XYZ file of C-alpha atoms in Angstrom:
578
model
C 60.266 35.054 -21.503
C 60.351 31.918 -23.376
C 59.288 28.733 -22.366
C 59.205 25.480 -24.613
C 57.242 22.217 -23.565
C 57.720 18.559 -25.050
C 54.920 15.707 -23.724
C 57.171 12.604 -24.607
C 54.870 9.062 -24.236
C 57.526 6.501 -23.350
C 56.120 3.586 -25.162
C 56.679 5.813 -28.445
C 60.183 6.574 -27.209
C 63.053 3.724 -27.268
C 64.149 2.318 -24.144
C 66.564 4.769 -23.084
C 65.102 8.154 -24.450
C 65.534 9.222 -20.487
C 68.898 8.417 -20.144
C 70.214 10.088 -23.372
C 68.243 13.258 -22.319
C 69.485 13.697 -19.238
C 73.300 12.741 -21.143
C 72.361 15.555 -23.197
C 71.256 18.266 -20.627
C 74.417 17.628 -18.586
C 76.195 17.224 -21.379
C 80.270 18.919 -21.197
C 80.861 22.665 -21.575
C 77.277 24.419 -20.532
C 78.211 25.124 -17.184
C 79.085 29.166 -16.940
C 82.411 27.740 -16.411
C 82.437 25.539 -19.039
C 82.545 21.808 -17.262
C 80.043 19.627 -17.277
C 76.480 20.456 -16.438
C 75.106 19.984 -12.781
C 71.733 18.316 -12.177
C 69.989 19.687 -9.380
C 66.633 19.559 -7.894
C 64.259 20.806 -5.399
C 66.062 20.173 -2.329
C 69.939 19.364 -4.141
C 72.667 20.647 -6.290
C 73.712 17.339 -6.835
C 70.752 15.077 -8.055
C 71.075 11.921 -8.808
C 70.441 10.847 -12.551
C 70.441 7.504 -12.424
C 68.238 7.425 -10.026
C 65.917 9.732 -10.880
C 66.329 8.011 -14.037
C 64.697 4.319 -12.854
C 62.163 6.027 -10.956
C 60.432 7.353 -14.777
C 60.804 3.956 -16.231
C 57.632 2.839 -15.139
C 55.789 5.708 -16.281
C 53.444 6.457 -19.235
C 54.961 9.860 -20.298
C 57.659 12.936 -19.073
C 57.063 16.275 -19.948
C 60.622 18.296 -21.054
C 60.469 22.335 -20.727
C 63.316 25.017 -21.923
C 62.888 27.853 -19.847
C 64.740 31.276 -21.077
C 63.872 34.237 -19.186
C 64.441 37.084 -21.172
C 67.201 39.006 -18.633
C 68.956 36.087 -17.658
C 72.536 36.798 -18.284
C 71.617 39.767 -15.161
C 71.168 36.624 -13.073
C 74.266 35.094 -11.130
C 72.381 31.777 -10.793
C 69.236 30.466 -12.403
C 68.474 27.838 -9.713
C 66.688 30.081 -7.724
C 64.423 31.104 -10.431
C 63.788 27.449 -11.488
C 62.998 26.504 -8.155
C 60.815 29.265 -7.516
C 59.063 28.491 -10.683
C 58.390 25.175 -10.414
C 57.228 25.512 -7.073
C 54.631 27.928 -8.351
C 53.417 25.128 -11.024
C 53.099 22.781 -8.016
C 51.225 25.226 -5.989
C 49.173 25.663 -9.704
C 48.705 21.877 -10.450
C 47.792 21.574 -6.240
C 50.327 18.600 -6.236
C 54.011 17.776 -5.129
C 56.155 17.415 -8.568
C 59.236 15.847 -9.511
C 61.873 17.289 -11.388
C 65.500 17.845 -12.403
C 66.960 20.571 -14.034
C 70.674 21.663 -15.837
C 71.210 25.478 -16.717
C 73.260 26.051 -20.094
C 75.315 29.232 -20.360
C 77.038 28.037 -23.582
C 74.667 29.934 -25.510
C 73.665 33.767 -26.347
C 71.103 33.023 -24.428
C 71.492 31.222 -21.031
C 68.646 29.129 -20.561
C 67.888 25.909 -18.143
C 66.191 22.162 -18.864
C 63.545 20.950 -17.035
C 62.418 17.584 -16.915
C 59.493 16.589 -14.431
C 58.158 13.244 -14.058
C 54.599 12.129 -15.366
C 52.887 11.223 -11.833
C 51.558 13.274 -9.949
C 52.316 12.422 -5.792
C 49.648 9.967 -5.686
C 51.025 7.711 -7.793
C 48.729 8.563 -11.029
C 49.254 10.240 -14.305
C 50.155 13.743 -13.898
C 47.822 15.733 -16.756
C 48.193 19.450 -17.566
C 46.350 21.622 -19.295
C 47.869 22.334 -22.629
C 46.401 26.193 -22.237
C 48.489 26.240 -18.772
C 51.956 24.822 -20.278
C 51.100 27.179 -23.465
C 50.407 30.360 -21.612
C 50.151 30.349 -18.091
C 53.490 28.484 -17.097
C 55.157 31.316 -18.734
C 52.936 33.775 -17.389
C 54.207 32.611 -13.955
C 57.673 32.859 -15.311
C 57.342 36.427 -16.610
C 56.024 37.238 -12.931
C 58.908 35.859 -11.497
C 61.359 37.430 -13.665
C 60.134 40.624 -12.842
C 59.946 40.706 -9.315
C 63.565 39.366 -8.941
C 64.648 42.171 -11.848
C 61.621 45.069 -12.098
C 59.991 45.555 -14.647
C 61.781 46.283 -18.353
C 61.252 50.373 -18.770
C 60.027 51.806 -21.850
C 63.695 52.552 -23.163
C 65.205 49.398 -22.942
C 61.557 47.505 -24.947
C 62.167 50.561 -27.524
C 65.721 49.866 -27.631
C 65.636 45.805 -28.064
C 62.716 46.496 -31.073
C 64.917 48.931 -32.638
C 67.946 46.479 -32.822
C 65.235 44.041 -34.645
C 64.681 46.481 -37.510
C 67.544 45.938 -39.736
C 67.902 41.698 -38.576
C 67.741 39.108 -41.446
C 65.921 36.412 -39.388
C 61.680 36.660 -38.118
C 61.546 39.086 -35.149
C 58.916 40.076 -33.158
C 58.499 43.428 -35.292
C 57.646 40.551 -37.910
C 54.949 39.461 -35.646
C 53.470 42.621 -35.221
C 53.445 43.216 -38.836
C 52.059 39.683 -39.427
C 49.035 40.377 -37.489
C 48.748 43.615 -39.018
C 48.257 42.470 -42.254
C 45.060 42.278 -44.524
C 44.593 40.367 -47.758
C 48.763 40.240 -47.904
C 48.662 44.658 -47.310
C 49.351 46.156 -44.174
C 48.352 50.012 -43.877
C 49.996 52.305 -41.830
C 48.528 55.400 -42.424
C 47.066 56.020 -39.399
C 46.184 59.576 -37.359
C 45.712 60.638 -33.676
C 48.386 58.461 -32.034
C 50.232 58.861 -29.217
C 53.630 60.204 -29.008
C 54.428 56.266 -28.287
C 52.294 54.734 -30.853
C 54.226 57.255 -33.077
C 57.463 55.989 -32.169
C 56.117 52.088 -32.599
C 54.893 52.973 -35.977
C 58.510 54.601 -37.168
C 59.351 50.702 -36.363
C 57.143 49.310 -37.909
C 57.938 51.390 -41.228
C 61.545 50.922 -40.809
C 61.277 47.182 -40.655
C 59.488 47.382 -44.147
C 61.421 49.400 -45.457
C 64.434 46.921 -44.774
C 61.928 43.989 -45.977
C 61.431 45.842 -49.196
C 65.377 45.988 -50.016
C 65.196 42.072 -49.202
C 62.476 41.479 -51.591
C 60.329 40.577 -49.327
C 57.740 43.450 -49.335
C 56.904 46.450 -51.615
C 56.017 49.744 -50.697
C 52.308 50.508 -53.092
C 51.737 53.835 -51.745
C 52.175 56.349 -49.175
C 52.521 53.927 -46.019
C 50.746 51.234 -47.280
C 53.094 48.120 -47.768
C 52.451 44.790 -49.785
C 54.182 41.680 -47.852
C 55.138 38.296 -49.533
C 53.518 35.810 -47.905
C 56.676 33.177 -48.029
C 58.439 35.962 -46.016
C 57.991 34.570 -42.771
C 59.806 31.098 -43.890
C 61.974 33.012 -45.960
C 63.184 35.154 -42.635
C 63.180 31.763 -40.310
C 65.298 30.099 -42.684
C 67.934 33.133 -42.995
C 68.603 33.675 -39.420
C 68.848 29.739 -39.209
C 71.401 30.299 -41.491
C 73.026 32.875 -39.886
C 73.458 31.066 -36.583
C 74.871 27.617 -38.546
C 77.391 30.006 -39.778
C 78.209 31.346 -36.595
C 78.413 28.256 -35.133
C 81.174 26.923 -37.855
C 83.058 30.129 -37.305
C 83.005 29.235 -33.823
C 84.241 26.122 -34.649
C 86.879 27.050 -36.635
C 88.139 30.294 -35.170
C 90.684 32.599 -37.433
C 90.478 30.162 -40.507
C 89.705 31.183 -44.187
C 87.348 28.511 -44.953
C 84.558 27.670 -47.487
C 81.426 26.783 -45.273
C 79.121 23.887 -46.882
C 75.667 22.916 -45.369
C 74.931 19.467 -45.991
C 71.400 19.163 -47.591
C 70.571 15.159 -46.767
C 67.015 15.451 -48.790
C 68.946 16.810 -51.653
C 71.258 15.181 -54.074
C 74.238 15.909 -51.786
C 77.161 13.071 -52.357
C 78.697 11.764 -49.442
C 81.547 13.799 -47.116
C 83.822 11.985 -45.345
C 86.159 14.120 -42.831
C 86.920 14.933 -39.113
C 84.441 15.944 -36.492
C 85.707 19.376 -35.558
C 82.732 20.041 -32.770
C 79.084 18.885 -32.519
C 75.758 19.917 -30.593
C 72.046 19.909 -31.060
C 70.622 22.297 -33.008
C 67.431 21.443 -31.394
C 67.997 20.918 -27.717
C 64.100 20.137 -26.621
C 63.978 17.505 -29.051
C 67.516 16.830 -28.873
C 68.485 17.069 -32.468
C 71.906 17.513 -32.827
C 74.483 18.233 -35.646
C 77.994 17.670 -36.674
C 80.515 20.332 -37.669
C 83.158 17.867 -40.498
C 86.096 19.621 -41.517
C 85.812 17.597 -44.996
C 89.152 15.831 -47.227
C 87.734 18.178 -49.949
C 89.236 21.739 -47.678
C 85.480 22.676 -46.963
C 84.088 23.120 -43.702
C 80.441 21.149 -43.447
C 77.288 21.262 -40.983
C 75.103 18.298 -41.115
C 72.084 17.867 -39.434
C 71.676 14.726 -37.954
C 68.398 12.184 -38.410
C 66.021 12.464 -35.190
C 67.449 10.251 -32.094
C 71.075 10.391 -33.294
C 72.810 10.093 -29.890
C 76.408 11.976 -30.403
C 77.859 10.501 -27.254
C 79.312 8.516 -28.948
C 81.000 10.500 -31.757
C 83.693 12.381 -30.852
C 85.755 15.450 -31.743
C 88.760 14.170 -34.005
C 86.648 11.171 -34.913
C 86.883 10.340 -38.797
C 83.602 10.280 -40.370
C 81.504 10.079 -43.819
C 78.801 11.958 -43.514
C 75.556 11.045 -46.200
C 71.994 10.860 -46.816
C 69.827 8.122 -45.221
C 67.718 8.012 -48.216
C 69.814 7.370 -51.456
C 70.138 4.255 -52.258
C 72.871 1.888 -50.367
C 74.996 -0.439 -52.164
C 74.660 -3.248 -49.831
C 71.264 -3.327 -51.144
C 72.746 -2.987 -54.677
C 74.952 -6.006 -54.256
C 71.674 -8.157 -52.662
C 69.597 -7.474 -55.229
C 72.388 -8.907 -57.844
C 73.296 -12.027 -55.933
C 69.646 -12.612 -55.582
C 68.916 -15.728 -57.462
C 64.683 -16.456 -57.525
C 64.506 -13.743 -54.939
C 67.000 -16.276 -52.577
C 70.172 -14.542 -51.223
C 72.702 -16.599 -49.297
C 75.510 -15.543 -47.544
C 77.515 -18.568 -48.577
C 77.445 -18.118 -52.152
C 78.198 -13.995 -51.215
C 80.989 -14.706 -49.133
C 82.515 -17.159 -52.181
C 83.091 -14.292 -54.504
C 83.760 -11.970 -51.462
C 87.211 -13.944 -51.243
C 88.116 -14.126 -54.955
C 87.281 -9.884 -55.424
C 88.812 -8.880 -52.245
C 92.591 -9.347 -52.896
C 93.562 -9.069 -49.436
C 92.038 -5.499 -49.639
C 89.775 -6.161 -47.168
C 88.042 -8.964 -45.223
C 85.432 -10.636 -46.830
C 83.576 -12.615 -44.058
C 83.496 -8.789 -42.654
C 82.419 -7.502 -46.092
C 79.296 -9.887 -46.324
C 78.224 -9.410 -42.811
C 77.923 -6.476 -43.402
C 75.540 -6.986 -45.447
C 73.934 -9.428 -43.106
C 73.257 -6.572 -40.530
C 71.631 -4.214 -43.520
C 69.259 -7.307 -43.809
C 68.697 -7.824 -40.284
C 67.161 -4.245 -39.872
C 65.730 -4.784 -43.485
C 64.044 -8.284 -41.732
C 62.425 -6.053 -38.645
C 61.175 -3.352 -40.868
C 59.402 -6.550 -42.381
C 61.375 -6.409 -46.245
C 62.505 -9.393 -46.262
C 62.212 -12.583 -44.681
C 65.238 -15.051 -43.059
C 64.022 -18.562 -44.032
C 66.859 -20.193 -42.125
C 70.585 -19.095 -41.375
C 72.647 -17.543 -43.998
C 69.109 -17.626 -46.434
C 67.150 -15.014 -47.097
C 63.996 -13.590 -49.273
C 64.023 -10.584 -50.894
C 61.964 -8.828 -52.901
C 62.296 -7.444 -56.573
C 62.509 -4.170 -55.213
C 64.501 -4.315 -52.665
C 66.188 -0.762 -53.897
C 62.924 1.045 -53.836
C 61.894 0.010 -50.728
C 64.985 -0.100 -49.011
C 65.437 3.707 -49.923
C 61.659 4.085 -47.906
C 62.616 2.514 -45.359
C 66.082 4.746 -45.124
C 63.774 7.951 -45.428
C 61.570 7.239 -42.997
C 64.312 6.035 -40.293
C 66.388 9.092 -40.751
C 65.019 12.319 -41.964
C 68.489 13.517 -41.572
C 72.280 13.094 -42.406
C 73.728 9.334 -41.487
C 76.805 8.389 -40.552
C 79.575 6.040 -40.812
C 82.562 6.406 -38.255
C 85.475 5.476 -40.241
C 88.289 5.613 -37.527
C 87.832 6.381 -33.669
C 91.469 7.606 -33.528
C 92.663 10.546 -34.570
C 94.521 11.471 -37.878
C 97.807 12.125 -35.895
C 97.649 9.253 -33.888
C 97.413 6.565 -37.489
C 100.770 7.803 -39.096
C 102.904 5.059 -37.008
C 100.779 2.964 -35.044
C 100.452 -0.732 -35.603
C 96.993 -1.318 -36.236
C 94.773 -1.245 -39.345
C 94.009 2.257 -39.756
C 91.723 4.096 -41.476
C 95.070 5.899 -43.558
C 96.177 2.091 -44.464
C 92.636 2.019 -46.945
C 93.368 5.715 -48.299
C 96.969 4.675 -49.573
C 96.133 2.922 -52.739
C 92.704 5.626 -53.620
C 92.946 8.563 -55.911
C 94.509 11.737 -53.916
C 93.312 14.097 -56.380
C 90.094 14.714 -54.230
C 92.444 16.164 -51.457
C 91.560 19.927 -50.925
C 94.612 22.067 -50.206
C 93.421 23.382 -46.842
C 92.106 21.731 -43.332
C 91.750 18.062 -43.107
C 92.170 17.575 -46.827
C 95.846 19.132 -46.410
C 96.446 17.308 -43.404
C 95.517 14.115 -44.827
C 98.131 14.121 -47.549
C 100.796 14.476 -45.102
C 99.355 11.991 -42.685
C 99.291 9.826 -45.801
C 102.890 9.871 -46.567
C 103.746 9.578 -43.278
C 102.015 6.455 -43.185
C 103.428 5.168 -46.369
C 106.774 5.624 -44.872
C 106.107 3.754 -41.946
C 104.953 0.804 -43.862
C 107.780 0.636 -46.083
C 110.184 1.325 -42.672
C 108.120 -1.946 -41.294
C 108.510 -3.882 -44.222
C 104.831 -3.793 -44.606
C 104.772 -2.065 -48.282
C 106.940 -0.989 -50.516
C 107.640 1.245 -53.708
C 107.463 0.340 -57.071
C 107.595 2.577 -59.850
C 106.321 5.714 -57.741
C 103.199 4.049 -56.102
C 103.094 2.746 -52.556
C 102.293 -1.655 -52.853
C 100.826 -2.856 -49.779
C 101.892 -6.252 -48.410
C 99.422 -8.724 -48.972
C 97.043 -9.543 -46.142
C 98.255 -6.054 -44.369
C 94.722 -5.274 -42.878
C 94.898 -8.836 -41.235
C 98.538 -8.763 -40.131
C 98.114 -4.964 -38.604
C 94.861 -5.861 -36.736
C 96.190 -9.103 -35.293
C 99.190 -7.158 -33.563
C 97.368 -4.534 -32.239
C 94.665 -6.621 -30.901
C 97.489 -8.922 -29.045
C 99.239 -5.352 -27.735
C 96.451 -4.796 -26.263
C 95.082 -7.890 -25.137
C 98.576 -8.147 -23.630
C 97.937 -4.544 -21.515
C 94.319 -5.671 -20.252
C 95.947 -9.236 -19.080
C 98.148 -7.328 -16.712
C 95.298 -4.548 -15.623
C 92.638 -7.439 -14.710
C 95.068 -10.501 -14.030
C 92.465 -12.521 -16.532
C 93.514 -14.637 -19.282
C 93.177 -13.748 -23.032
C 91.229 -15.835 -25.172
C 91.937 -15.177 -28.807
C 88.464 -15.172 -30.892
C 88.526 -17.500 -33.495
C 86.406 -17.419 -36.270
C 83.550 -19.284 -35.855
C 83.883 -19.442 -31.752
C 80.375 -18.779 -29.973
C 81.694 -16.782 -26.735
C 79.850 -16.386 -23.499
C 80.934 -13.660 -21.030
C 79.759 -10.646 -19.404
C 80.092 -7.296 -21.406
C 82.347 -4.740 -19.593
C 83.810 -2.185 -21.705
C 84.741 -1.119 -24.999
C 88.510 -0.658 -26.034
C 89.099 1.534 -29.036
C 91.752 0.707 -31.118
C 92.854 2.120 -34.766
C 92.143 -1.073 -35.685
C 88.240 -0.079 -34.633
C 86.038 -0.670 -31.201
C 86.091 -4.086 -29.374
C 84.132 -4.961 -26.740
C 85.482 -7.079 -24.088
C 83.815 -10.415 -22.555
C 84.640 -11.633 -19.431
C 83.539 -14.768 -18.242
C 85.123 -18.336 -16.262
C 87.950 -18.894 -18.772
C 89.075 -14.940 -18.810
C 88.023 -12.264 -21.468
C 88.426 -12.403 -25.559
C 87.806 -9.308 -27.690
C 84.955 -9.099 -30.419
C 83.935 -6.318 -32.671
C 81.806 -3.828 -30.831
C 78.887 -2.528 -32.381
C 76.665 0.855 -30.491
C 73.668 -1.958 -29.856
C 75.871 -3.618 -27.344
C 76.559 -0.520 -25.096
C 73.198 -0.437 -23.374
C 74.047 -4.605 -22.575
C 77.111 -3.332 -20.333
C 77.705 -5.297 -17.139
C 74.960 -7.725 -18.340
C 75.606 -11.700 -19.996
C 75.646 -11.951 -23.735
C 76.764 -14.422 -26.538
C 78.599 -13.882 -29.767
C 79.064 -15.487 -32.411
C 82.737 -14.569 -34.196
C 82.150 -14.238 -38.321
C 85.579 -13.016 -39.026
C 85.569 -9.105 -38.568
C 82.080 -9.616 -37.489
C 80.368 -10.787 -35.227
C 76.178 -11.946 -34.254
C 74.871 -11.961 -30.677
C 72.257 -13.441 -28.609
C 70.849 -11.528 -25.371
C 69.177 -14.261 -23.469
C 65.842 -15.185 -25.573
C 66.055 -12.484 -28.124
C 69.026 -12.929 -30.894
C 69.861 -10.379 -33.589
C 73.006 -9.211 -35.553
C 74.762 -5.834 -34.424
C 73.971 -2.919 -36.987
């Protein structure tokens, strides 16, 4: 029986920690059938999140549990068990609780999430002992388990142990062994035992004798063993290994692939590619990862920084993948405009327009950087004296790579393109293919996305040139000048055009430098990127969407149009979008 507890204080947590954990738990494909996960309750199979969700938002802390009973594949349905547990904890704690719960059979081992509010029925902070959530809720567990199942014979404990003998990851023999151990020797030469402490020591000898041919013990004499004492973290790193590689084969079923793990506290250079599947490596404190089927024909798991929410990254999503910590080159290019430790957008977004040769847009380019410096400004790095003027200091690099450390502790990243490969070869719309044309190719691995991507590429090319939107010249590919511009414009009318008829509102094109008003109600994706749409009097207009905006849905907002950019205000408080 395993049981893992989380006490999260909500003041430490951001605003909607609750709501991406229960996104999380019901997340799609954990159901035994593999749909969507059901949130249930005491009393319902249907609970309602949201809620159950307001109810917490007043309180000081939640408490999260994983419960895994051993046997649990043998049970048809592990609401009964829940229930019966937590009703056990009430009768414990000698107060009502409340609490949701989602079972997840999309693992080896099927296992269910708890979370139970922080108050107890009177209305006050519900405390537990830390020795009952260590020990005695799974105690209670374990007693359950076994009355609905009986009790696991001597056969089938021998059996499970002697499956652990030859495993490259930290068992329980391990354990055992661990506390076994004297001075970095354990000695087994012991007389007068049982016929079963006979059979438990042939275990326990067989395990180090398959620890020895890893290198991680050495045998100094007749059953006495010496163990390396990085062996435990040596063991828990291996069988995390192993299940990252099972994952990707998962992933990637039936394909010859080099696998890649993406170290993002090493010196690991970026990897841009598609999202093939993603999860959470972590699922109490929901840290997840990304599976990128990289341009270079490799196959790479990245962990993701703490708090990552992957709702919004999706499978076929384009993607570079990098560390938090190495030094940006937004910061780069701040540091060299700085003049006196002044930057100013103005004087930025003047060479911006004479280096960008219609390659991209440069009001787009420097806000950009104007968002870098608006988290830069909160972690208190630099100062805004006045709009479009800064102060920075002389090492902005240095600290800016801190300050990228500390906020990520994990791979980054950058969604390139929303829409799939497939879907960029002919659409009209600036796509993420148009920016590849004119780049080096010999980067392209030969298999997977890398392989893919040269076709998609030429594809592309030939659409252009069909459009009269590029042409050939002397075996490269010239793009028309201002395509970017020209492609997004388009698209964003085409689809303007489509809402107009859904909604019966008018379309009011943003113009750069417009300050819009309008209620936020949903995000259209486009190749061209994400746009959120403002409604308000006049009709609706379409700005660039940034994730900061989502939890703002349904509620009145201003922005401010900067070309491809855009700043907003949310009633008192006003920040750029990062």
């Amino acid at each position: 029986m395993i049981i893992k507890a989380r006490l999260v204080v909500l003041k430490r947590a951001s605003p909607q920690s609750t709501a991406m954990h229960l996104r999380y738990i019901q997340r799609e494909g954990v159901s035994r059938a593999g749909e969507r996960g059901e949130l249930y309750g005491p009393d319902t199979d249907q609970a309602d999140a949201k809620a159950f969700e307001e109810r917490l938002r007043e309180d000081r802390h939640q408490f999260r549990f994983i419960v895994s009973p051993e046997d649990a594949t043998e049970l048809e349905d592990l609401k009964p068990f829940t229930r019966s547990l937590m009703a056990q904890v009430q009768r414990d704690l000698a107060t009502k609780l409340e609490w949701v719960a989602v079972d997840h059979w999309d693992t080896d081992n099927p296992h269910t999430h708890i979370l139970l509010r922080g108050r107890d029925e009177t209305g006050q902070d519900l405390i537990i002992a830390g020795d009952y959530i260590a020990h005695g809720m799974r105690a209670r567990a374990a007693e359950i388990a076994t009355e609905w199942l009986g009790p696991r014979t001597d056969l089938e404990i021998r059996q499970s142990l002697a499956r652990e003998v030859s495993q490259e990851r930290w068992t329980s023999l391990d354990r055992m062994i661990s506390k076994k151990i004297d001075q970095g020797v354990i000695d087994l030469r012991e007389s007068g035992l049982t016929a079963e402490g006979q059979r438990h020591r042939a275990l326990l000898i067989g395990r180090l004798d398959h620890l020895t041919q890893m290198g991680l013990a050495q045998k100094t004499s007749r059953g006495v063993w010496a163990v390396s004492p990085d062996s435990e973290q040596t063991l828990v790193r291996m069988g995390e290994r192993a299940d990252i590689i099972r994952t990707m084969q998962r992933a990637l079923p039936g394909e010859r692939r080099e696998y890649a793990l993406f170290d993002a506290t090493g010196t690991a250079a970026p990897v841009t590619g598609r999202i093939v599947a993603k999860g959470l490596s972590d699922e109490l404190h929901e840290r997840g990862y990304l599976i990128v089927d990289g341009l270079d024909g490799r196959a790479h798991y990245a962990l993701m920084a703490p708090k990552v929410d992957l709702t919004d990254l999706s499978v076929g999503a384009i993607v570079t993948v990098r560390r938090g910590s190495e030094g940006r080159a937004a910061d780069r290019t701040i540091a060299s405009l700085s003049e006196g430790g002044i930057y100013r957008t103005a004087d930025h977004l003047e060479r911006a327009r004479v280096s960008a040769d219609g390659r991209y847009d440069p009001a787009e380019f420097v806000q950009a950087h104007v968002r870098r410096l608006e988290a830069l400004r909160r972690a208190g790095i630099v100062e805004r004296l006045e709009e479009g003027v800064w102060r920075v200091p002389s090492d902005l690099m240095k600290r800016g790579r801190a300050y990228d450390r500390e906020q990520t502790r994990g791979a980054v990243v950058d969604v390139r393109s929303y829409v799939p490969l497939a879907r960029q070869t002919r659409v009209i719309g600036a796509t993420w293919l148009d920016q590849q044309i004119e780049g080096d190719r010999a980067g392209l691995g030969l298999r997977g996305f890398g392989a893919e991507a040269r076709t998609a590429l030429e594809q592309r090319e030939a659409f252009l040139i069909e459009q009269g939107l590029a042409q050939r010249q002397g075996g490269r590919t010239i793009l028309a000048r201002n395509l970017y511009a020209v492609l997004r414009a388009r698209e964003l009318e085409t689809a303007a055009g489509a809402l107009a008829k859904e909604t019966g509102l008018e379309y009011q094109p943003a113009v750069d430098g417009d300050r819009i008003s309008g209620t936020y109600r949903r995000n259209v994706t486009l190749a061209s990127g994400r746009f959120a749409m403002l409604e308000n009097s006049l009709g609706f207009a379409l700005v660039p969407w940034r994730p900061v905006i989502e939890p703002r849905r349904g509620q009145s907002v201003t922005a401010l149009v900067r070309g491809n950019g855009v700043s907003w205000e949310f009633g008192r408080q006003r920040g750029l979008l990062r």
